[in-house]
Coordinates of C-alpha atoms in Angstrom, one line a residue:
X1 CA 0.0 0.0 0.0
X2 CA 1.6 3.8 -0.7
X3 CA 2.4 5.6 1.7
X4 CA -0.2 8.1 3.6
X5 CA 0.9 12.3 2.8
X6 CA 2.9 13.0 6.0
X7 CA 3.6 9.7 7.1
X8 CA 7.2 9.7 6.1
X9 CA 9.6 11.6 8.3
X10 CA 12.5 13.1 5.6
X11 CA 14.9 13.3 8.4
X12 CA 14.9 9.4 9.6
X13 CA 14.6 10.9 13.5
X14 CA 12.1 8.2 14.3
X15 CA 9.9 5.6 13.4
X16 CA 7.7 6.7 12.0
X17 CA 10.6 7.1 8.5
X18 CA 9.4 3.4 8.3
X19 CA 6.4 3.4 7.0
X20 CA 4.0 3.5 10.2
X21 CA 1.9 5.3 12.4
X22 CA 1.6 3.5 15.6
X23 CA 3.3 2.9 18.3
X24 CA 3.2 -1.0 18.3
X25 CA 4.5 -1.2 14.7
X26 CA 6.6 -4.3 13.8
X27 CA 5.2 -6.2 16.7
X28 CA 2.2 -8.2 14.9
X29 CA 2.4 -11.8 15.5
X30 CA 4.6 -13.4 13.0
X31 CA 3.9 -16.8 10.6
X32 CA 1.5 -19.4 11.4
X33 CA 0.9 -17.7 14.9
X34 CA -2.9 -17.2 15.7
X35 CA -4.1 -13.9 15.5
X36 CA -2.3 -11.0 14.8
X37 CA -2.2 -9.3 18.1
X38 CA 1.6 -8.1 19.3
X39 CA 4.6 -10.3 20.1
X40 CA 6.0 -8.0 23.2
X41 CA 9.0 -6.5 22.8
X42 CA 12.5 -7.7 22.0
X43 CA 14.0 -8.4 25.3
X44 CA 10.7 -7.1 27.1
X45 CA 8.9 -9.2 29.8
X46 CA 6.1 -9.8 27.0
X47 CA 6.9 -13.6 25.4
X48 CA 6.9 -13.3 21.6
X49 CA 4.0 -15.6 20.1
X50 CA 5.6 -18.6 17.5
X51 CA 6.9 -18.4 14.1
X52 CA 7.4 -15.0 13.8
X53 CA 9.7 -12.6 12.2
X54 CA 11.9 -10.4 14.5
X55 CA 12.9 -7.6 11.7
X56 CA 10.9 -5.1 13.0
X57 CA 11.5 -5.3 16.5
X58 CA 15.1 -5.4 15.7
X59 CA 14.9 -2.0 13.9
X60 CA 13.4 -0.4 17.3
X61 CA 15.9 -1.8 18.9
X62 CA 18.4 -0.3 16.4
X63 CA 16.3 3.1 16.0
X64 CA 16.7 3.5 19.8
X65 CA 20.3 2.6 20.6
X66 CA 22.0 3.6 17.4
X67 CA 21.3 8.0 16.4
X68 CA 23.0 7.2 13.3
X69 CA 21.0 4.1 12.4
X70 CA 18.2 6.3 12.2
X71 CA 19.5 9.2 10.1
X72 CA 20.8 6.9 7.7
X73 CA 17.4 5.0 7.5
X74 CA 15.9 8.8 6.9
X75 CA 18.2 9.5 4.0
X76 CA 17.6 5.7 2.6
X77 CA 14.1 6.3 2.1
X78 CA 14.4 9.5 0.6
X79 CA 16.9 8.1 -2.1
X80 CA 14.6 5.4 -2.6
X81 CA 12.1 7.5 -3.1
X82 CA 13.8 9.5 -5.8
X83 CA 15.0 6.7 -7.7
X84 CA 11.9 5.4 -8.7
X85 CA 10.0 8.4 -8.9
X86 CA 13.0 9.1 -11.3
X87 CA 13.3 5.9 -13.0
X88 CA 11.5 4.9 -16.4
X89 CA 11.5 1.4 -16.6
X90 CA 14.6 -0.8 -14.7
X91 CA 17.9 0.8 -14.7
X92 CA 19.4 -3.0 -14.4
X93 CA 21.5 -3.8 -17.7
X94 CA 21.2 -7.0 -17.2
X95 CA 20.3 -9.8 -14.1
X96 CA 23.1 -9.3 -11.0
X97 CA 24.4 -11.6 -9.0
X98 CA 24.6 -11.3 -5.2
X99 CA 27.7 -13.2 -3.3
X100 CA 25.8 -15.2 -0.2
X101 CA 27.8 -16.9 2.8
X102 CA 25.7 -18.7 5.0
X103 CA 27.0 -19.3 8.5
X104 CA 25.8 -22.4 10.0
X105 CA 26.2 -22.1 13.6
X106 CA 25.0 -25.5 15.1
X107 CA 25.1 -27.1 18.8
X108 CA 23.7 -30.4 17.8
X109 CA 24.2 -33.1 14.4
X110 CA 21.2 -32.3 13.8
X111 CA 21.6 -28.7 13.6
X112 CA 24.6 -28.8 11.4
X113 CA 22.2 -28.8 7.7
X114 CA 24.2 -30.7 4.9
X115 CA 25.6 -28.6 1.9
X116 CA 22.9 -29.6 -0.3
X117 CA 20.1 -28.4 2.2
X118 CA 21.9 -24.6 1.6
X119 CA 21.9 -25.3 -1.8
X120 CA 18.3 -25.7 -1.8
X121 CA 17.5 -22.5 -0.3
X122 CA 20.2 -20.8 -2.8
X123 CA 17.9 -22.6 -5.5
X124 CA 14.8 -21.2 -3.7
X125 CA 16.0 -17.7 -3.9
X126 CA 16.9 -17.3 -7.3
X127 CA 13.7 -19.3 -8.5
X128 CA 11.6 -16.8 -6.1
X129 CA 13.1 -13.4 -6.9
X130 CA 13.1 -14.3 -10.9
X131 CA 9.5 -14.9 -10.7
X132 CA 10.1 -18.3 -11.9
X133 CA 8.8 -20.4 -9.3
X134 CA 6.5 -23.1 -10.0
X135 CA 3.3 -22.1 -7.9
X136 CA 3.4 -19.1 -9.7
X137 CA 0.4 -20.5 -11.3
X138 CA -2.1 -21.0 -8.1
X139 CA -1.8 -17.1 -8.0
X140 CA -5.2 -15.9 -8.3
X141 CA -6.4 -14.3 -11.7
X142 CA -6.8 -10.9 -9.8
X143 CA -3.2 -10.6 -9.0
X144 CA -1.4 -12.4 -11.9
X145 CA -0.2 -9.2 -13.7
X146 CA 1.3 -7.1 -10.3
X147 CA 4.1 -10.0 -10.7
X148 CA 7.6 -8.6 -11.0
X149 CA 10.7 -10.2 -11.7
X150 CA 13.7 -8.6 -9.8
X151 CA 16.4 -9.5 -11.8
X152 CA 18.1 -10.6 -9.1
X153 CA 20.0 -13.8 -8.7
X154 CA 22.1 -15.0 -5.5
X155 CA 25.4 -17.3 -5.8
X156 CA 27.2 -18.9 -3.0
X157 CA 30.5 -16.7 -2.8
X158 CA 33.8 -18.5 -3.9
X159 CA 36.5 -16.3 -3.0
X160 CA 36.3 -15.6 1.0
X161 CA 37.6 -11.7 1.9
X162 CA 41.0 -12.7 1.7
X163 CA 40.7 -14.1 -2.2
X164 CA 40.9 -18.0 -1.1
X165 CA 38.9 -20.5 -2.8
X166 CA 35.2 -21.1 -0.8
X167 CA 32.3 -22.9 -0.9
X168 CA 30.4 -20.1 0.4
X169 CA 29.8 -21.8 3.2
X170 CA 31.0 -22.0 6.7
X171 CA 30.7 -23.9 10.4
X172 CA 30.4 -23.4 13.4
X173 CA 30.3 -25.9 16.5
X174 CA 28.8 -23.7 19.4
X175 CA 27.5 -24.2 23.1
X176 CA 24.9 -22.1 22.8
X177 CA 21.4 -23.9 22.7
X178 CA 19.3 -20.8 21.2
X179 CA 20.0 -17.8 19.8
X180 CA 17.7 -14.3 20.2
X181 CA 17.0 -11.3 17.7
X182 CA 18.0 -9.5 21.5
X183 CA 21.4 -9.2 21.2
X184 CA 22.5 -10.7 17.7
X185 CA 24.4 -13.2 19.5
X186 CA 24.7 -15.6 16.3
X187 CA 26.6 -12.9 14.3
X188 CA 29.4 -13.2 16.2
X189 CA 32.3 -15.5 17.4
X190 CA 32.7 -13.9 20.9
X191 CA 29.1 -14.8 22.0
X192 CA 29.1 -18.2 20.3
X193 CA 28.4 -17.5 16.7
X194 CA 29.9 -16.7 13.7
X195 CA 31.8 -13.5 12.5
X196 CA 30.2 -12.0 9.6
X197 CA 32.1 -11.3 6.2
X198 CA 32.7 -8.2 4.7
X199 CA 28.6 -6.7 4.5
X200 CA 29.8 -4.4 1.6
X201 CA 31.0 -7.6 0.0
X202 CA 28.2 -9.8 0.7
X203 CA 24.8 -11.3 2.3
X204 CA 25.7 -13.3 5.3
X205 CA 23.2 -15.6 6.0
X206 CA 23.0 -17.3 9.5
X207 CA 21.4 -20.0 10.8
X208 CA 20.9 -21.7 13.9
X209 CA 18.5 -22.7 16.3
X210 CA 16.4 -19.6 17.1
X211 CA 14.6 -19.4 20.3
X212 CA 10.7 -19.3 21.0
X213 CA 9.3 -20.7 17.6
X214 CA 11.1 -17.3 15.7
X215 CA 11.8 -18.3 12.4
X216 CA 13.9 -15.4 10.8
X217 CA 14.9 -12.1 11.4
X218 CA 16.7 -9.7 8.6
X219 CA 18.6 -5.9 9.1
X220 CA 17.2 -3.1 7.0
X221 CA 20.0 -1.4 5.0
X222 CA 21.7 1.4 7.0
X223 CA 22.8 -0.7 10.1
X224 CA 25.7 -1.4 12.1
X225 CA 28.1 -3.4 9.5
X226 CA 28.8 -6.4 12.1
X227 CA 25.6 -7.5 12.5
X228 CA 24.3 -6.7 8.9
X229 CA 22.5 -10.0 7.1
X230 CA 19.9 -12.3 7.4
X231 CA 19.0 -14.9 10.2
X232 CA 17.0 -18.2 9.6
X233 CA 16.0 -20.6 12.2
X234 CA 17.3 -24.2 11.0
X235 CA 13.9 -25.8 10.1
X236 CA 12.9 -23.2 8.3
X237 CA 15.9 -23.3 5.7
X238 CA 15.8 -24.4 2.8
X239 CA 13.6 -27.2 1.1
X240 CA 15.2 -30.7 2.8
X241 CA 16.9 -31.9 5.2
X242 CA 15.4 -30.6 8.5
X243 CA 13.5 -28.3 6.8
X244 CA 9.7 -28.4 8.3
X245 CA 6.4 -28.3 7.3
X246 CA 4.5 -25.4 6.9
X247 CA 8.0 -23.7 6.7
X248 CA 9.5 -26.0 4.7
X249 CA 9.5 -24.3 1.1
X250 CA 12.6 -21.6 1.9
X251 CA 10.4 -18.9 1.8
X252 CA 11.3 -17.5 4.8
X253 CA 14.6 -16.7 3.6
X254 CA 12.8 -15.3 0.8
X255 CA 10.7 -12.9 3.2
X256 CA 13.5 -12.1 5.1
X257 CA 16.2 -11.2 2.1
X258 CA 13.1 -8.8 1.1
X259 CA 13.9 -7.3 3.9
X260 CA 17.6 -7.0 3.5
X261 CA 16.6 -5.3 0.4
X262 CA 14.4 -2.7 2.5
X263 CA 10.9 -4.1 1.9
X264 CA 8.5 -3.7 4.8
X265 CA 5.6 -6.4 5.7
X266 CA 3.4 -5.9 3.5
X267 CA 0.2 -4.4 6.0
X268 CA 2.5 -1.7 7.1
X269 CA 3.0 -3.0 10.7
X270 CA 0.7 -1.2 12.2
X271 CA -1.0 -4.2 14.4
X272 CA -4.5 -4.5 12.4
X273 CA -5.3 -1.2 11.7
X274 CA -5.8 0.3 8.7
X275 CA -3.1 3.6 8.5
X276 CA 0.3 2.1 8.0
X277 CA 2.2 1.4 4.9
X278 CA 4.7 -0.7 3.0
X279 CA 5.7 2.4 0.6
X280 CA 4.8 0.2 -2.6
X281 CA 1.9 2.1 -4.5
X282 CA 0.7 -1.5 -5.8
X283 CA -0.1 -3.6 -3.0
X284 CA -3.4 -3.1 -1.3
X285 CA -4.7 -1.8 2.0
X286 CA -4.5 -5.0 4.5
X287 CA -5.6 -5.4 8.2
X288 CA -2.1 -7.0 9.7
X289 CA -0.8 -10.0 8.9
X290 CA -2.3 -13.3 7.5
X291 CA -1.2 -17.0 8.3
X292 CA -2.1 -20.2 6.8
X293 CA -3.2 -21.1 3.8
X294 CA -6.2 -18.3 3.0
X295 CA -8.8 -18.6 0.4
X296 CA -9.3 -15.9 -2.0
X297 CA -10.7 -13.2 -1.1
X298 CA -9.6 -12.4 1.9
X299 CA -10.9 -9.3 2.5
X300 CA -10.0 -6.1 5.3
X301 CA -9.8 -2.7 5.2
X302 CA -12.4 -2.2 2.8
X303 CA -10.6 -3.5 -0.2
X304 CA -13.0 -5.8 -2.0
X305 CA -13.6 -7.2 -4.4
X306 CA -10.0 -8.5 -4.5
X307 CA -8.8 -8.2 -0.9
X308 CA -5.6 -9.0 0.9
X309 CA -2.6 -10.0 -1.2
X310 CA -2.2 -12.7 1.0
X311 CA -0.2 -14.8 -1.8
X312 CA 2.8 -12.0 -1.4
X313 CA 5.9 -13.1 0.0
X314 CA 5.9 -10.4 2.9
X315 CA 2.7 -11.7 4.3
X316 CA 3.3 -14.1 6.8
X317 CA 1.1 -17.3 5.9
X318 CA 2.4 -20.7 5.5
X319 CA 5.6 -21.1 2.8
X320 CA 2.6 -22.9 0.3
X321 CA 1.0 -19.9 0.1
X322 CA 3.2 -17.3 -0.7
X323 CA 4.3 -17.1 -4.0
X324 CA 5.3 -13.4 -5.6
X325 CA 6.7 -9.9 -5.4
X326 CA 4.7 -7.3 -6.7
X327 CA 6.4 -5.0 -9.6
X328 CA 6.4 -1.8 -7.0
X329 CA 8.1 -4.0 -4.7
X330 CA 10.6 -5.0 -7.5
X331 CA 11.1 -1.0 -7.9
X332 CA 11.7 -0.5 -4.3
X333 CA 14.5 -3.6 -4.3
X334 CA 16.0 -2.5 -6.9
X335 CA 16.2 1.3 -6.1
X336 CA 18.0 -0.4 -2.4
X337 CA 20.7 -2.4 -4.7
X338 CA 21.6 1.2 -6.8
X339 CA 21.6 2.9 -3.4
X340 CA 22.2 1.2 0.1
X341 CA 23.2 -2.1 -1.6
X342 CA 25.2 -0.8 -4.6
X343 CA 28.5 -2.5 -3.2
X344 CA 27.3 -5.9 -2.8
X345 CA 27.2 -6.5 -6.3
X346 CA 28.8 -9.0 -7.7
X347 CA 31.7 -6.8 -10.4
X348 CA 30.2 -5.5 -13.4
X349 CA 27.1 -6.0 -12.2
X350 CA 26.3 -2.8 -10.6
X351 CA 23.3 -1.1 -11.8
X352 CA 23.8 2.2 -13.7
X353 CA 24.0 4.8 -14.1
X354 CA 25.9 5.9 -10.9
X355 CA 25.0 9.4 -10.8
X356 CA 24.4 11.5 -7.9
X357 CA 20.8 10.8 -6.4
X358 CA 19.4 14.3 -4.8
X359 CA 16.1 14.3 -2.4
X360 CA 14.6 17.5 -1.5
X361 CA 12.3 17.9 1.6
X362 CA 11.0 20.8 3.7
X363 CA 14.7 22.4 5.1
X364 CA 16.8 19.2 3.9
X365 CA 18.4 17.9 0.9
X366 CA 19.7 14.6 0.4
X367 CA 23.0 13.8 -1.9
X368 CA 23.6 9.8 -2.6
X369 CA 26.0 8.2 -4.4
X370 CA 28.6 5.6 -4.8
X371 CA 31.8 5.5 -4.0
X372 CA 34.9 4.6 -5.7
X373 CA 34.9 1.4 -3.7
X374 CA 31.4 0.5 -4.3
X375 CA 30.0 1.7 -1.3
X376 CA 26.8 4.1 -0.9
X377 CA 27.3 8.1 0.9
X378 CA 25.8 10.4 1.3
X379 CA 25.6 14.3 2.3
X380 CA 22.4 16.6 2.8
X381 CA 21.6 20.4 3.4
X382 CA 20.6 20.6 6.9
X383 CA 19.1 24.4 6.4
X384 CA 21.6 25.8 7.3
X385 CA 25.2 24.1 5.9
X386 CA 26.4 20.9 4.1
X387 CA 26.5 17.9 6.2
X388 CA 29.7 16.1 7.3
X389 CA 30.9 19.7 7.7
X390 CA 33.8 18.6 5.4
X391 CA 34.2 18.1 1.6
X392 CA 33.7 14.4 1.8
X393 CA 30.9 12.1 2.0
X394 CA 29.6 9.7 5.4
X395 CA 29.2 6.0 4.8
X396 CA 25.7 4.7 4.8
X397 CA 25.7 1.1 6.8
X398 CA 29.2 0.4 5.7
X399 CA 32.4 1.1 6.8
X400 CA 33.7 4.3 6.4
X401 CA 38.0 4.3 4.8
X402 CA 39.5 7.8 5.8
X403 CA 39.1 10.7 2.9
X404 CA 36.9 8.4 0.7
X405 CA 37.5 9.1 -3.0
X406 CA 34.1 9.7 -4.7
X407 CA 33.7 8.8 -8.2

């Protein structure tokens, strides 16, 4: 659904640059929980209800902690913003090719997924985000032409940061039994999980045993580097192995590397109401989240005859019913990978061109381009000078070499 006038803020000072009105946002009860009433907080005394997904709560967290996380979420949005209001048709020469690692952090055998279970989730991506997955027929008649193709395909890397040979792939024996969205404990070595790769470089995939039925978690663009990637509980990765039913299809990686590419659920999070918004002009209103397998229509928020696009991949019903990206969700993805994402590219795959983008709002402008190592920064008019106070740029998300060079 598009966003409400005056819903965005253009500074990225608080929440509410995300898309939603309330309070509670991000806290509806995640996939194949009943109801869609709040989780709690992360690391509140509230217990989260099962399968759900923690991005959200993760991005308070963030929002809260981090000043910087949420001015660079404020200038994301408004680059994304003027790319595709800019753009006239996709600015993608061709399909590109994002490098994946995926860290499995285990404590048990059973935990420890086989190579060929990752493959199958690597499989389930690129079949996914080229709109060339086999249910893609079972979408209902009403939504069949909103399908978009991303042009976006995802390789395990095989170089590692250092330029030795990989699989893409690496393990990690731990003592830990679970793993929360609280602290990001899985990302890193010291608290029993697994050191990310370069994020400029690539996606780093996690996963683990995740507590409390959680299934997946993701960080928008525009975080802390360290703990930048997507996390997936192991039952819900991939399509065998211990991969279980009714997550047992690798769409939750799916859902959650939307999010990595700065796609929002797709009812806004704003609990059930009606007000918030995904920032995509072609999905409709919805009334929070659905789960299962609903029957078409499902209808809320007064958006008969068609209803809820329940069958979209940011909805959080079973993995057998979700099944597309919409085209304005393409837009918005693909706007994140010439922007906040440019760098993770596989090379000579970066979109073009690589011009400057500028966003204007009321006493701010916003300058974003890419470096000459790949990476997205920015600088904006504060109203009364240029922001850093210098003649350089300030990363976005990544980390930030001294004097970057800006193509």
């Amino acid at each position: 659904m598009g966003a409400t006038p005056g819903s965005m803020g253009m500074t990225g000072a608080s929440g509410a640059v995300m898309g939603s009105h309330s309070g509670t946002a991000g806290m509806a009860a995640g996939r194949g929980a009943t109801g869609g009433g709040d989780v709690g907080s992360v690391g509140g005394a509230v217990g989260p209800q099962q399968h759900w997904c923690a991005t959200m709560p993760v991005h308070r967290r963030l929002l809260n902690q981090l000043p910087d996380y949420a001015r660079a979420r404020g200038a994301i949005e408004n680059s994304t913003r003027s790319v595709i209001a800019g753009r006239a048709g996709t600015r993608f020469p061709d399909v590109v090719r994002i490098p994946v690692v995926v860290h499995v952090v285990w404590n048990d055998d059973r935990q420890n997924i086989s190579d060929e279970q990752v493959h199958s989730q690597i499989a389930v991506l690129n079949a996914d985000y080229r709109a060339a997955n086999s249910d893609l027929g079972t979408i209902p008649d009403a939504f069949r032409d909103l399908v978009g193709d991303t042009q976006v395909e995802f390789h395990l890397a095989t170089t590692d940061a250092t330029g030795r040979p990989t699989t893409g792939i690496t393990r990690t024996s731990t003592t830990v039994t679970q793993f929360s969205p609280d602290d990001d404990g899985i990302k890193s070595a010291a608290t029993g999980g697994a050191d990310p790769w370069p994020a400029s470089r690539y996606l780093n995939i996690w996963v683990g045993q995740l507590r409390d039925g959680l299934l997946g978690y993701a960080q928008f663009p525009g975080g802390p580097p360290q703990t930048d990637g997507v996390v997936v509980t192991y039952t819900a990765f991939g399509t065998l192995g211990t991969a279980t039913a009714p997550f047992h299809l690798g769409r939750t990686a799916t859902h959650e590397v939307g999010h990595y590419l700065n796609l929002f659920h797709i009812w806004g999070d704003d609990g059930t109401g009606c007000g918030g918004t995904d920032e995509v002009d072609d999905t409709p209103n919805q009334a929070g989240p659905n789960n299962g397998k609903p029957t078409f229509p499902r209808l809320s928020c007064d958006n008969g005859p068609h209803g809820d696009l329940f069958v979209n991949y940011m909805d959080y019903v079973d993995d057998a019913a979700m099944m597309m990206f919409t085209k304005g969700q393409v837009a918005r993805m693909q706007a994140c990978l010439e922007t906040a994402r440019s760098s993770v590219l596989a090379p000579g795959a970066t979109p073009q061109p690589a011009a400057p983008v500028v966003s204007r709002g009321a006493d701010r402008i916003d300058v974003v381009r890419r470096g000459t190592d790949s990476a997205p920064r920015h600088k904006w008019w504060d109203g009364v000078r240029w922001q850093p106070p210098t003649l350089g740029y300030e990363a976005l998300g990544v980390p930030l070499r001294p004097s970057p060079a800006v193509s």
